[in-house]
Structures are given as structure tokens and as C-alpha cells.
PDB file of C-alpha atoms in Angstrom:
ATOM      1  CA  UNK G   1      91.151-117.995-239.393  1.00 69.00           C
ATOM      2  CA  UNK G   2      90.158-116.252-242.630  1.00 84.00           C
ATOM      3  CA  UNK G   3      92.104-113.067-242.070  1.00 91.00           C
ATOM      4  CA  UNK G   4      92.578-110.372-244.682  1.00 94.00           C
ATOM      5  CA  UNK G   5      95.317-107.839-244.044  1.00 95.00           C
ATOM      6  CA  UNK G   6      95.286-104.464-245.777  1.00 96.00           C
ATOM      7  CA  UNK G   7      98.164-102.029-245.835  1.00 97.00           C
ATOM      8  CA  UNK G   8      98.628 -99.151-245.310  1.00 97.00           C
ATOM      9  CA  UNK G   9      95.781 -98.197-243.010  1.00 95.00           C
ATOM     10  CA  UNK G  10      96.120 -94.582-243.990  1.00 96.00           C
ATOM     11  CA  UNK G  11      98.174 -92.605-246.474  1.00 97.00           C
ATOM     12  CA  UNK G  12      98.535 -88.974-247.471  1.00 97.00           C
ATOM     13  CA  UNK G  13      99.979 -88.186-250.866  1.00 96.00           C
ATOM     14  CA  UNK G  14     100.475 -85.204-253.095  1.00 97.00           C
ATOM     15  CA  UNK G  15      98.296 -84.615-256.096  1.00 97.00           C
ATOM     16  CA  UNK G  16      99.749 -86.268-259.188  1.00 97.00           C
ATOM     17  CA  UNK G  17     101.562 -89.068-257.394  1.00 97.00           C
ATOM     18  CA  UNK G  18     100.604 -92.735-257.293  1.00 97.00           C
ATOM     19  CA  UNK G  19      99.695 -94.792-254.270  1.00 98.00           C
ATOM     20  CA  UNK G  20      99.709 -98.564-253.897  1.00 98.00           C
ATOM     21  CA  UNK G  21      97.446-100.403-251.466  1.00 98.00           C
ATOM     22  CA  UNK G  22      98.056-104.053-250.626  1.00 97.00           C
ATOM     23  CA  UNK G  23      95.541-106.686-249.687  1.00 96.00           C
ATOM     24  CA  UNK G  24      96.739-110.039-248.392  1.00 96.00           C
ATOM     25  CA  UNK G  25      94.892-113.186-247.387  1.00 94.00           C
ATOM     26  CA  UNK G  26      96.965-114.419-244.459  1.00 94.00           C
ATOM     27  CA  UNK G  27      95.695-117.936-243.878  1.00 90.00           C
ATOM     28  CA  UNK G  28      93.934-118.918-247.054  1.00 91.00           C
ATOM     29  CA  UNK G  29      94.308-118.693-250.784  1.00 91.00           C
ATOM     30  CA  UNK G  30      92.085-116.282-252.644  1.00 90.00           C
ATOM     31  CA  UNK G  31      91.664-116.631-256.369  1.00 88.00           C
ATOM     32  CA  UNK G  32      89.233-113.738-256.231  1.00 90.00           C
ATOM     33  CA  UNK G  33      89.466-110.532-254.269  1.00 93.00           C
ATOM     34  CA  UNK G  34      87.215-107.514-254.320  1.00 94.00           C
ATOM     35  CA  UNK G  35      88.018-103.819-254.049  1.00 96.00           C
ATOM     36  CA  UNK G  36      85.507-101.354-252.659  1.00 95.00           C
ATOM     37  CA  UNK G  37      85.414 -97.635-252.206  1.00 96.00           C
ATOM     38  CA  UNK G  38      83.440 -95.957-249.464  1.00 92.00           C
ATOM     39  CA  UNK G  39      82.565 -92.282-249.238  1.00 88.00           C
ATOM     40  CA  UNK G  40      81.785 -90.735-245.850  1.00 85.00           C
ATOM     41  CA  UNK G  41      78.521 -91.942-244.369  1.00 83.00           C
ATOM     42  CA  UNK G  42      77.793 -94.027-247.451  1.00 87.00           C
ATOM     43  CA  UNK G  43      77.733 -97.663-248.364  1.00 89.00           C
ATOM     44  CA  UNK G  44      80.483 -99.616-250.056  1.00 91.00           C
ATOM     45  CA  UNK G  45      80.745 -99.340-253.818  1.00 92.00           C
ATOM     46  CA  UNK G  46      82.370-102.236-255.632  1.00 93.00           C
ATOM     47  CA  UNK G  47      85.149-100.970-257.857  1.00 96.00           C
ATOM     48  CA  UNK G  48      86.512-104.167-259.300  1.00 95.00           C
ATOM     49  CA  UNK G  49      86.913-107.887-258.937  1.00 93.00           C
ATOM     50  CA  UNK G  50      90.512-109.017-258.858  1.00 91.00           C
ATOM     51  CA  UNK G  51      91.268-112.410-260.366  1.00 88.00           C
ATOM     52  CA  UNK G  52      94.545-114.218-259.754  1.00 88.00           C
ATOM     53  CA  UNK G  53      96.556-114.541-262.906  1.00 86.00           C
ATOM     54  CA  UNK G  54      94.183-112.602-265.102  1.00 88.00           C
ATOM     55  CA  UNK G  55      92.853-109.126-265.663  1.00 91.00           C
ATOM     56  CA  UNK G  56      90.578-107.523-263.156  1.00 93.00           C
ATOM     57  CA  UNK G  57      86.927-106.963-263.916  1.00 94.00           C
ATOM     58  CA  UNK G  58      85.943-103.367-263.369  1.00 96.00           C
ATOM     59  CA  UNK G  59      82.501-102.095-262.531  1.00 94.00           C
ATOM     60  CA  UNK G  60      80.850 -99.638-264.846  1.00 94.00           C
ATOM     61  CA  UNK G  61      82.140 -96.150-264.411  1.00 94.00           C
ATOM     62  CA  UNK G  62      85.429 -97.134-262.756  1.00 96.00           C
ATOM     63  CA  UNK G  63      88.493 -96.009-264.703  1.00 95.00           C
ATOM     64  CA  UNK G  64      90.723 -99.034-265.105  1.00 93.00           C
ATOM     65  CA  UNK G  65      93.712 -96.906-266.107  1.00 95.00           C
ATOM     66  CA  UNK G  66      93.377 -94.864-262.961  1.00 96.00           C
ATOM     67  CA  UNK G  67      92.810 -97.745-260.561  1.00 97.00           C
ATOM     68  CA  UNK G  68      95.294-100.425-261.507  1.00 96.00           C
ATOM     69  CA  UNK G  69      94.729-103.811-259.976  1.00 95.00           C
ATOM     70  CA  UNK G  70      97.250-106.610-259.901  1.00 92.00           C
ATOM     71  CA  UNK G  71      96.578-110.053-258.460  1.00 91.00           C
ATOM     72  CA  UNK G  72      99.879-111.792-259.032  1.00 84.00           C
ATOM     73  CA  UNK G  73      99.558-114.488-256.386  1.00 91.00           C
ATOM     74  CA  UNK G  74      96.885-116.401-254.530  1.00 91.00           C
ATOM     75  CA  UNK G  75      97.431-114.289-251.426  1.00 94.00           C
ATOM     76  CA  UNK G  76      98.090-110.800-252.691  1.00 95.00           C
ATOM     77  CA  UNK G  77      96.150-108.224-254.642  1.00 95.00           C
ATOM     78  CA  UNK G  78      97.226-104.620-255.067  1.00 96.00           C
ATOM     79  CA  UNK G  79      95.315-101.482-255.995  1.00 97.00           C
ATOM     80  CA  UNK G  80      97.351 -98.603-257.363  1.00 97.00           C
ATOM     81  CA  UNK G  81      95.721 -95.210-257.608  1.00 97.00           C
ATOM     82  CA  UNK G  82      97.637 -93.504-260.391  1.00 97.00           C
ATOM     83  CA  UNK G  83      98.065 -89.753-260.724  1.00 97.00           C
ATOM     84  CA  UNK G  84      95.950 -89.237-257.654  1.00 97.00           C
ATOM     85  CA  UNK G  85      93.774 -86.166-257.303  1.00 96.00           C
ATOM     86  CA  UNK G  86      91.856 -84.805-254.313  1.00 96.00           C
ATOM     87  CA  UNK G  87      88.633 -86.359-255.605  1.00 95.00           C
ATOM     88  CA  UNK G  88      90.275 -89.791-255.207  1.00 96.00           C
ATOM     89  CA  UNK G  89      90.429 -89.236-251.466  1.00 96.00           C
ATOM     90  CA  UNK G  90      88.311 -91.955-249.945  1.00 95.00           C
ATOM     91  CA  UNK G  91      88.254 -95.104-247.835  1.00 95.00           C
ATOM     92  CA  UNK G  92      89.267 -98.172-249.818  1.00 96.00           C
ATOM     93  CA  UNK G  93      88.495-101.674-248.558  1.00 95.00           C
ATOM     94  CA  UNK G  94      89.374-105.091-249.942  1.00 96.00           C
ATOM     95  CA  UNK G  95      87.641-108.390-249.407  1.00 94.00           C
ATOM     96  CA  UNK G  96      88.137-112.068-250.097  1.00 91.00           C
ATOM     97  CA  UNK G  97      86.512-115.367-249.277  1.00 85.00           C
ATOM     98  CA  UNK G  98      88.140-118.660-248.273  1.00 80.00           C
ATOM     99  CA  UNK G  99      85.019-120.505-249.353  1.00 77.00           C
ATOM    100  CA  UNK G 100      81.258-120.393-249.253  1.00 70.00           C
ATOM    101  CA  UNK G 101      80.843-121.543-245.663  1.00 72.00           C
ATOM    102  CA  UNK G 102      83.068-118.727-244.438  1.00 74.00           C
ATOM    103  CA  UNK G 103      81.460-115.868-246.301  1.00 80.00           C
ATOM    104  CA  UNK G 104      83.533-112.807-247.055  1.00 88.00           C
ATOM    105  CA  UNK G 105      86.321-111.346-244.938  1.00 90.00           C
ATOM    106  CA  UNK G 106      87.250-107.678-245.196  1.00 93.00           C
ATOM    107  CA  UNK G 107      90.492-105.841-244.713  1.00 94.00           C
ATOM    108  CA  UNK G 108      90.632-103.016-242.207  1.00 93.00           C
ATOM    109  CA  UNK G 109      90.565-100.419-244.950  1.00 94.00           C
ATOM    110  CA  UNK G 110      92.883 -97.688-246.209  1.00 96.00           C
ATOM    111  CA  UNK G 111      92.116 -94.033-245.731  1.00 95.00           C
ATOM    112  CA  UNK G 112      93.590 -92.174-248.717  1.00 97.00           C
ATOM    113  CA  UNK G 113      93.933 -88.410-248.564  1.00 97.00           C
ATOM    114  CA  UNK G 114      95.253 -86.583-251.605  1.00 97.00           C
ATOM    115  CA  UNK G 115      96.464 -83.038-250.984  1.00 97.00           C
TER     116      UNK G 115
ATOM    117  CA  UNK Y   1      70.554-108.874-260.830  1.00 72.00           C
ATOM    118  CA  UNK Y   2      70.092-108.519-257.138  1.00 81.00           C
ATOM    119  CA  UNK Y   3      69.464-105.578-254.855  1.00 90.00           C
ATOM    120  CA  UNK Y   4      69.422-104.979-251.118  1.00 95.00           C
ATOM    121  CA  UNK Y   5      67.285-102.397-249.375  1.00 95.00           C
ATOM    122  CA  UNK Y   6      67.791-101.159-245.857  1.00 96.00           C
ATOM    123  CA  UNK Y   7      64.722 -99.166-245.033  1.00 91.00           C
ATOM    124  CA  UNK Y   8      66.085 -97.210-242.101  1.00 94.00           C
ATOM    125  CA  UNK Y   9      69.109 -94.951-242.449  1.00 95.00           C
ATOM    126  CA  UNK Y  10      69.229 -94.321-238.719  1.00 96.00           C
ATOM    127  CA  UNK Y  11      67.823 -96.154-235.718  1.00 97.00           C
ATOM    128  CA  UNK Y  12      68.066 -94.505-232.311  1.00 97.00           C
ATOM    129  CA  UNK Y  13      67.500 -96.768-229.318  1.00 97.00           C
ATOM    130  CA  UNK Y  14      68.057 -96.670-225.596  1.00 97.00           C
ATOM    131  CA  UNK Y  15      70.511 -99.008-223.942  1.00 97.00           C
ATOM    132  CA  UNK Y  16      69.047-102.377-222.944  1.00 97.00           C
ATOM    133  CA  UNK Y  17      66.109-101.945-225.331  1.00 98.00           C
ATOM    134  CA  UNK Y  18      65.507-104.395-228.168  1.00 98.00           C
ATOM    135  CA  UNK Y  19      66.264-103.414-231.741  1.00 98.00           C
ATOM    136  CA  UNK Y  20      65.433-104.605-235.237  1.00 98.00           C
ATOM    137  CA  UNK Y  21      67.279-103.425-238.324  1.00 98.00           C
ATOM    138  CA  UNK Y  22      65.370-104.140-241.485  1.00 98.00           C
ATOM    139  CA  UNK Y  23      66.720-105.586-244.707  1.00 97.00           C
ATOM    140  CA  UNK Y  24      64.930-106.681-247.839  1.00 96.00           C
ATOM    141  CA  UNK Y  25      66.459-108.206-250.914  1.00 94.00           C
ATOM    142  CA  UNK Y  26      65.482-109.019-254.419  1.00 90.00           C
ATOM    143  CA  UNK Y  27      67.061-111.657-256.589  1.00 82.00           C
ATOM    144  CA  UNK Y  28      66.049-113.932-259.408  1.00 76.00           C
ATOM    145  CA  UNK Y  29      68.221-116.725-258.004  1.00 80.00           C
ATOM    146  CA  UNK Y  30      69.094-118.121-254.602  1.00 82.00           C
ATOM    147  CA  UNK Y  31      71.164-115.754-252.532  1.00 87.00           C
ATOM    148  CA  UNK Y  32      73.461-115.818-249.588  1.00 91.00           C
ATOM    149  CA  UNK Y  33      72.724-113.071-247.067  1.00 94.00           C
ATOM    150  CA  UNK Y  34      75.032-111.316-244.649  1.00 94.00           C
ATOM    151  CA  UNK Y  35      75.032-108.701-241.949  1.00 96.00           C
ATOM    152  CA  UNK Y  36      78.179-106.719-241.276  1.00 96.00           C
ATOM    153  CA  UNK Y  37      79.050-104.101-238.685  1.00 96.00           C
ATOM    154  CA  UNK Y  38      81.438-101.229-239.292  1.00 94.00           C
ATOM    155  CA  UNK Y  39      82.989 -99.049-236.620  1.00 91.00           C
ATOM    156  CA  UNK Y  40      84.460 -95.668-237.600  1.00 85.00           C
ATOM    157  CA  UNK Y  41      87.465 -95.875-239.892  1.00 80.00           C
ATOM    158  CA  UNK Y  42      87.515 -99.642-239.806  1.00 85.00           C
ATOM    159  CA  UNK Y  43      86.722-102.476-242.153  1.00 87.00           C
ATOM    160  CA  UNK Y  44      83.637-104.629-241.942  1.00 91.00           C
ATOM    161  CA  UNK Y  45      83.149-107.353-239.386  1.00 92.00           C
ATOM    162  CA  UNK Y  46      80.822-110.235-240.113  1.00 92.00           C
ATOM    163  CA  UNK Y  47      77.944-110.516-237.645  1.00 95.00           C
ATOM    164  CA  UNK Y  48      76.177-113.457-239.207  1.00 94.00           C
ATOM    165  CA  UNK Y  49      75.326-115.101-242.478  1.00 93.00           C
ATOM    166  CA  UNK Y  50      72.617-117.189-244.056  1.00 93.00           C
ATOM    167  CA  UNK Y  51      73.757-119.734-246.598  1.00 89.00           C
ATOM    168  CA  UNK Y  52      71.111-122.441-246.288  1.00 86.00           C
ATOM    169  CA  UNK Y  53      69.299-124.525-243.704  1.00 87.00           C
ATOM    170  CA  UNK Y  54      67.705-123.061-240.604  1.00 89.00           C
ATOM    171  CA  UNK Y  55      66.126-119.711-241.273  1.00 91.00           C
ATOM    172  CA  UNK Y  56      67.052-118.366-237.832  1.00 96.00           C
ATOM    173  CA  UNK Y  57      70.691-117.463-237.781  1.00 96.00           C
ATOM    174  CA  UNK Y  58      72.588-116.567-234.645  1.00 96.00           C
ATOM    175  CA  UNK Y  59      75.676-114.437-234.840  1.00 95.00           C
ATOM    176  CA  UNK Y  60      78.213-112.722-232.663  1.00 94.00           C
ATOM    177  CA  UNK Y  61      77.556-110.153-229.945  1.00 94.00           C
ATOM    178  CA  UNK Y  62      74.042-111.468-229.302  1.00 96.00           C
ATOM    179  CA  UNK Y  63      72.667-110.643-232.731  1.00 97.00           C
ATOM    180  CA  UNK Y  64      70.369-112.887-234.729  1.00 98.00           C
ATOM    181  CA  UNK Y  65      68.543-112.674-238.020  1.00 98.00           C
ATOM    182  CA  UNK Y  66      65.696-114.519-239.663  1.00 96.00           C
ATOM    183  CA  UNK Y  67      65.595-115.370-243.325  1.00 95.00           C
ATOM    184  CA  UNK Y  68      62.066-115.036-244.663  1.00 94.00           C
ATOM    185  CA  UNK Y  69      61.843-116.151-248.242  1.00 91.00           C
ATOM    186  CA  UNK Y  70      58.195-115.227-248.768  1.00 92.00           C
ATOM    187  CA  UNK Y  71      58.821-111.683-247.590  1.00 93.00           C
ATOM    188  CA  UNK Y  72      62.327-111.550-249.063  1.00 94.00           C
ATOM    189  CA  UNK Y  73      63.614-110.208-245.790  1.00 95.00           C
ATOM    190  CA  UNK Y  74      66.575-110.778-243.529  1.00 97.00           C
ATOM    191  CA  UNK Y  75      66.002-108.515-240.537  1.00 98.00           C
ATOM    192  CA  UNK Y  76      68.641-108.235-237.815  1.00 98.00           C
ATOM    193  CA  UNK Y  77      67.591-108.296-234.177  1.00 98.00           C
ATOM    194  CA  UNK Y  78      69.081-107.986-230.746  1.00 98.00           C
ATOM    195  CA  UNK Y  79      66.991-108.321-227.583  1.00 97.00           C
ATOM    196  CA  UNK Y  80      69.040-105.874-225.505  1.00 97.00           C
ATOM    197  CA  UNK Y  81      71.514-103.421-226.999  1.00 97.00           C
ATOM    198  CA  UNK Y  82      74.589-101.935-225.420  1.00 97.00           C
ATOM    199  CA  UNK Y  83      76.305 -98.593-225.940  1.00 96.00           C
ATOM    200  CA  UNK Y  84      79.105-100.443-227.690  1.00 95.00           C
ATOM    201  CA  UNK Y  85      76.654-101.590-230.386  1.00 96.00           C
ATOM    202  CA  UNK Y  86      76.636 -98.051-231.781  1.00 96.00           C
ATOM    203  CA  UNK Y  87      77.933 -98.471-235.318  1.00 96.00           C
ATOM    204  CA  UNK Y  88      76.954 -98.726-238.967  1.00 96.00           C
ATOM    205  CA  UNK Y  89      75.264-101.960-240.009  1.00 97.00           C
ATOM    206  CA  UNK Y  90      75.215-103.257-243.552  1.00 96.00           C
ATOM    207  CA  UNK Y  91      73.066-105.977-245.048  1.00 96.00           C
ATOM    208  CA  UNK Y  92      74.517-107.664-248.123  1.00 94.00           C
ATOM    209  CA  UNK Y  93      73.712-110.400-250.594  1.00 92.00           C
ATOM    210  CA  UNK Y  94      75.566-112.530-253.101  1.00 89.00           C
ATOM    211  CA  UNK Y  95      74.886-115.513-255.335  1.00 85.00           C
ATOM    212  CA  UNK Y  96      78.155-117.168-254.305  1.00 77.00           C
ATOM    213  CA  UNK Y  97      81.423-116.226-252.665  1.00 65.00           C
ATOM    214  CA  UNK Y  98      83.168-115.982-256.013  1.00 70.00           C
ATOM    215  CA  UNK Y  99      80.534-113.409-256.887  1.00 78.00           C
ATOM    216  CA  UNK Y 100      80.392-109.850-255.743  1.00 83.00           C
ATOM    217  CA  UNK Y 101      78.546-108.705-252.665  1.00 87.00           C
ATOM    218  CA  UNK Y 102      75.714-106.276-253.137  1.00 90.00           C
ATOM    219  CA  UNK Y 103      75.343-103.959-250.171  1.00 93.00           C
ATOM    220  CA  UNK Y 104      72.438-102.075-248.739  1.00 94.00           C
ATOM    221  CA  UNK Y 105      72.872 -98.403-247.957  1.00 94.00           C
ATOM    222  CA  UNK Y 106      73.514 -99.104-244.295  1.00 95.00           C
ATOM    223  CA  UNK Y 107      71.732 -98.343-241.032  1.00 97.00           C
ATOM    224  CA  UNK Y 108      73.303 -96.245-238.341  1.00 96.00           C
ATOM    225  CA  UNK Y 109      72.431 -97.706-234.937  1.00 97.00           C
ATOM    226  CA  UNK Y 110      72.761 -95.106-232.221  1.00 97.00           C
ATOM    227  CA  UNK Y 111      72.475 -96.409-228.682  1.00 97.00           C
ATOM    228  CA  UNK Y 112      72.042 -93.897-225.878  1.00 96.00           C
ATOM    229  CA  UNK Y 113      71.653 -94.080-222.127  1.00 92.00           C
TER     230      UNK Y 113
END
């Protein structure tokens, strides 16, 4: 139980285009989901907290117009990287929790490469 | 605010030797503590967690950790490592699962023959 599915696992896009990444909780409802970014050989950096039915809460320094987050249902949150540039290339990971006793479950990540 | 410190960026160890990965935290309130493992180009897999109760927590793959409130530590241990344990290990803390996780910088465990 407590599975989070993330799609796609990798994507290559041209500079200037937009890319959407999906994060789904498969067997539980998640009112809150988290989006992280990870640079090579570094830790995870929280980008934003996605809240079902309301606006996401972005961490300081994260451009909300560039990284659009939508959490339209209790099982799906999406991250759209708009007008992507090579510096947006990174590993993006989502996370959610079915409840305190379960802790947090992470998606398998999305490797974004912008060329 | 809370913070998590992993003192060792890399830990080399021979197969079948014991290992300890260190983690210290700071928080003004009670925290939940987690250890995750990450293999290359993959997401994070939960090894174990401390929410409350017994301070010795046993996890998957033979790992265990001990919560020490006085030393604000949550070190991860395994009595005998295997080659397949080679990975990146992250310690993390939160004040509740509706709250964000704060990660340490990670420790690369390199197991060799």
C-alpha cells in the first residue's frame, strides 16, 4: 500500500516548450503533495507544497509562474515546467503521505533534460 | 524551524563490516524522523521511521536506528553490509506528515569487496 506513481520517468524537450509531470497516489487520498528538485549528487530541495483544491505554497526562490502546480483531485497533482530552459534540467520527485503512521511515500522521479 | 545534519558525505566500508551513518537534527518542537535510501535515477525508498514510542527502530534490509533525544541524533546502523547497500542515504525530519520534510545533505555509502 501507499504507492505514489510519477510519470513520465524521463523526458527530453526543446528549450522554450512546456513539460507536464504527473504525480498520482494510487491507493490513498492525498490532500497534500510535495514537489522536490534534486541536482546531481545533491539533496532534495522542496519546491512547493501542493494542496488539493487550493493554490500551492511555493518555497522561497521558486518561481511560481515557471513551475505551475495543479492539485485538482485527491489523487493527482501536476507540475508543469513552462518555457523550459537548459537550467531547468534536473530530477523532479513528488511525495505524499497517507497518514502519520505511514510516513511519506515518494514517486520514482522524473529526469527532465532541456535541449 | 528545523534542520538536519548528516556529518559524513561519504562512507566507504568493506562488505560484511558494520556501518553507522550519522544524523543530527534540531527542532524547537517534536519531530518525526526518517531514513530513506536512493539508488541512481530512482525515487526515495523508506528504510525506517521514528514517530514515537521505542527509541530503537528497526527497518527494512537489516537497518536500524536509535532516536536519542538528549543528543538530538538518529543514527542509522547495519551490523553487516552488502554490496547491494551501496546507495545514497538521506535522513529527514518533519513536524507532521502534512508538513514538509527537511532533508539532510545525504551520505553516500560505498560498499566494496
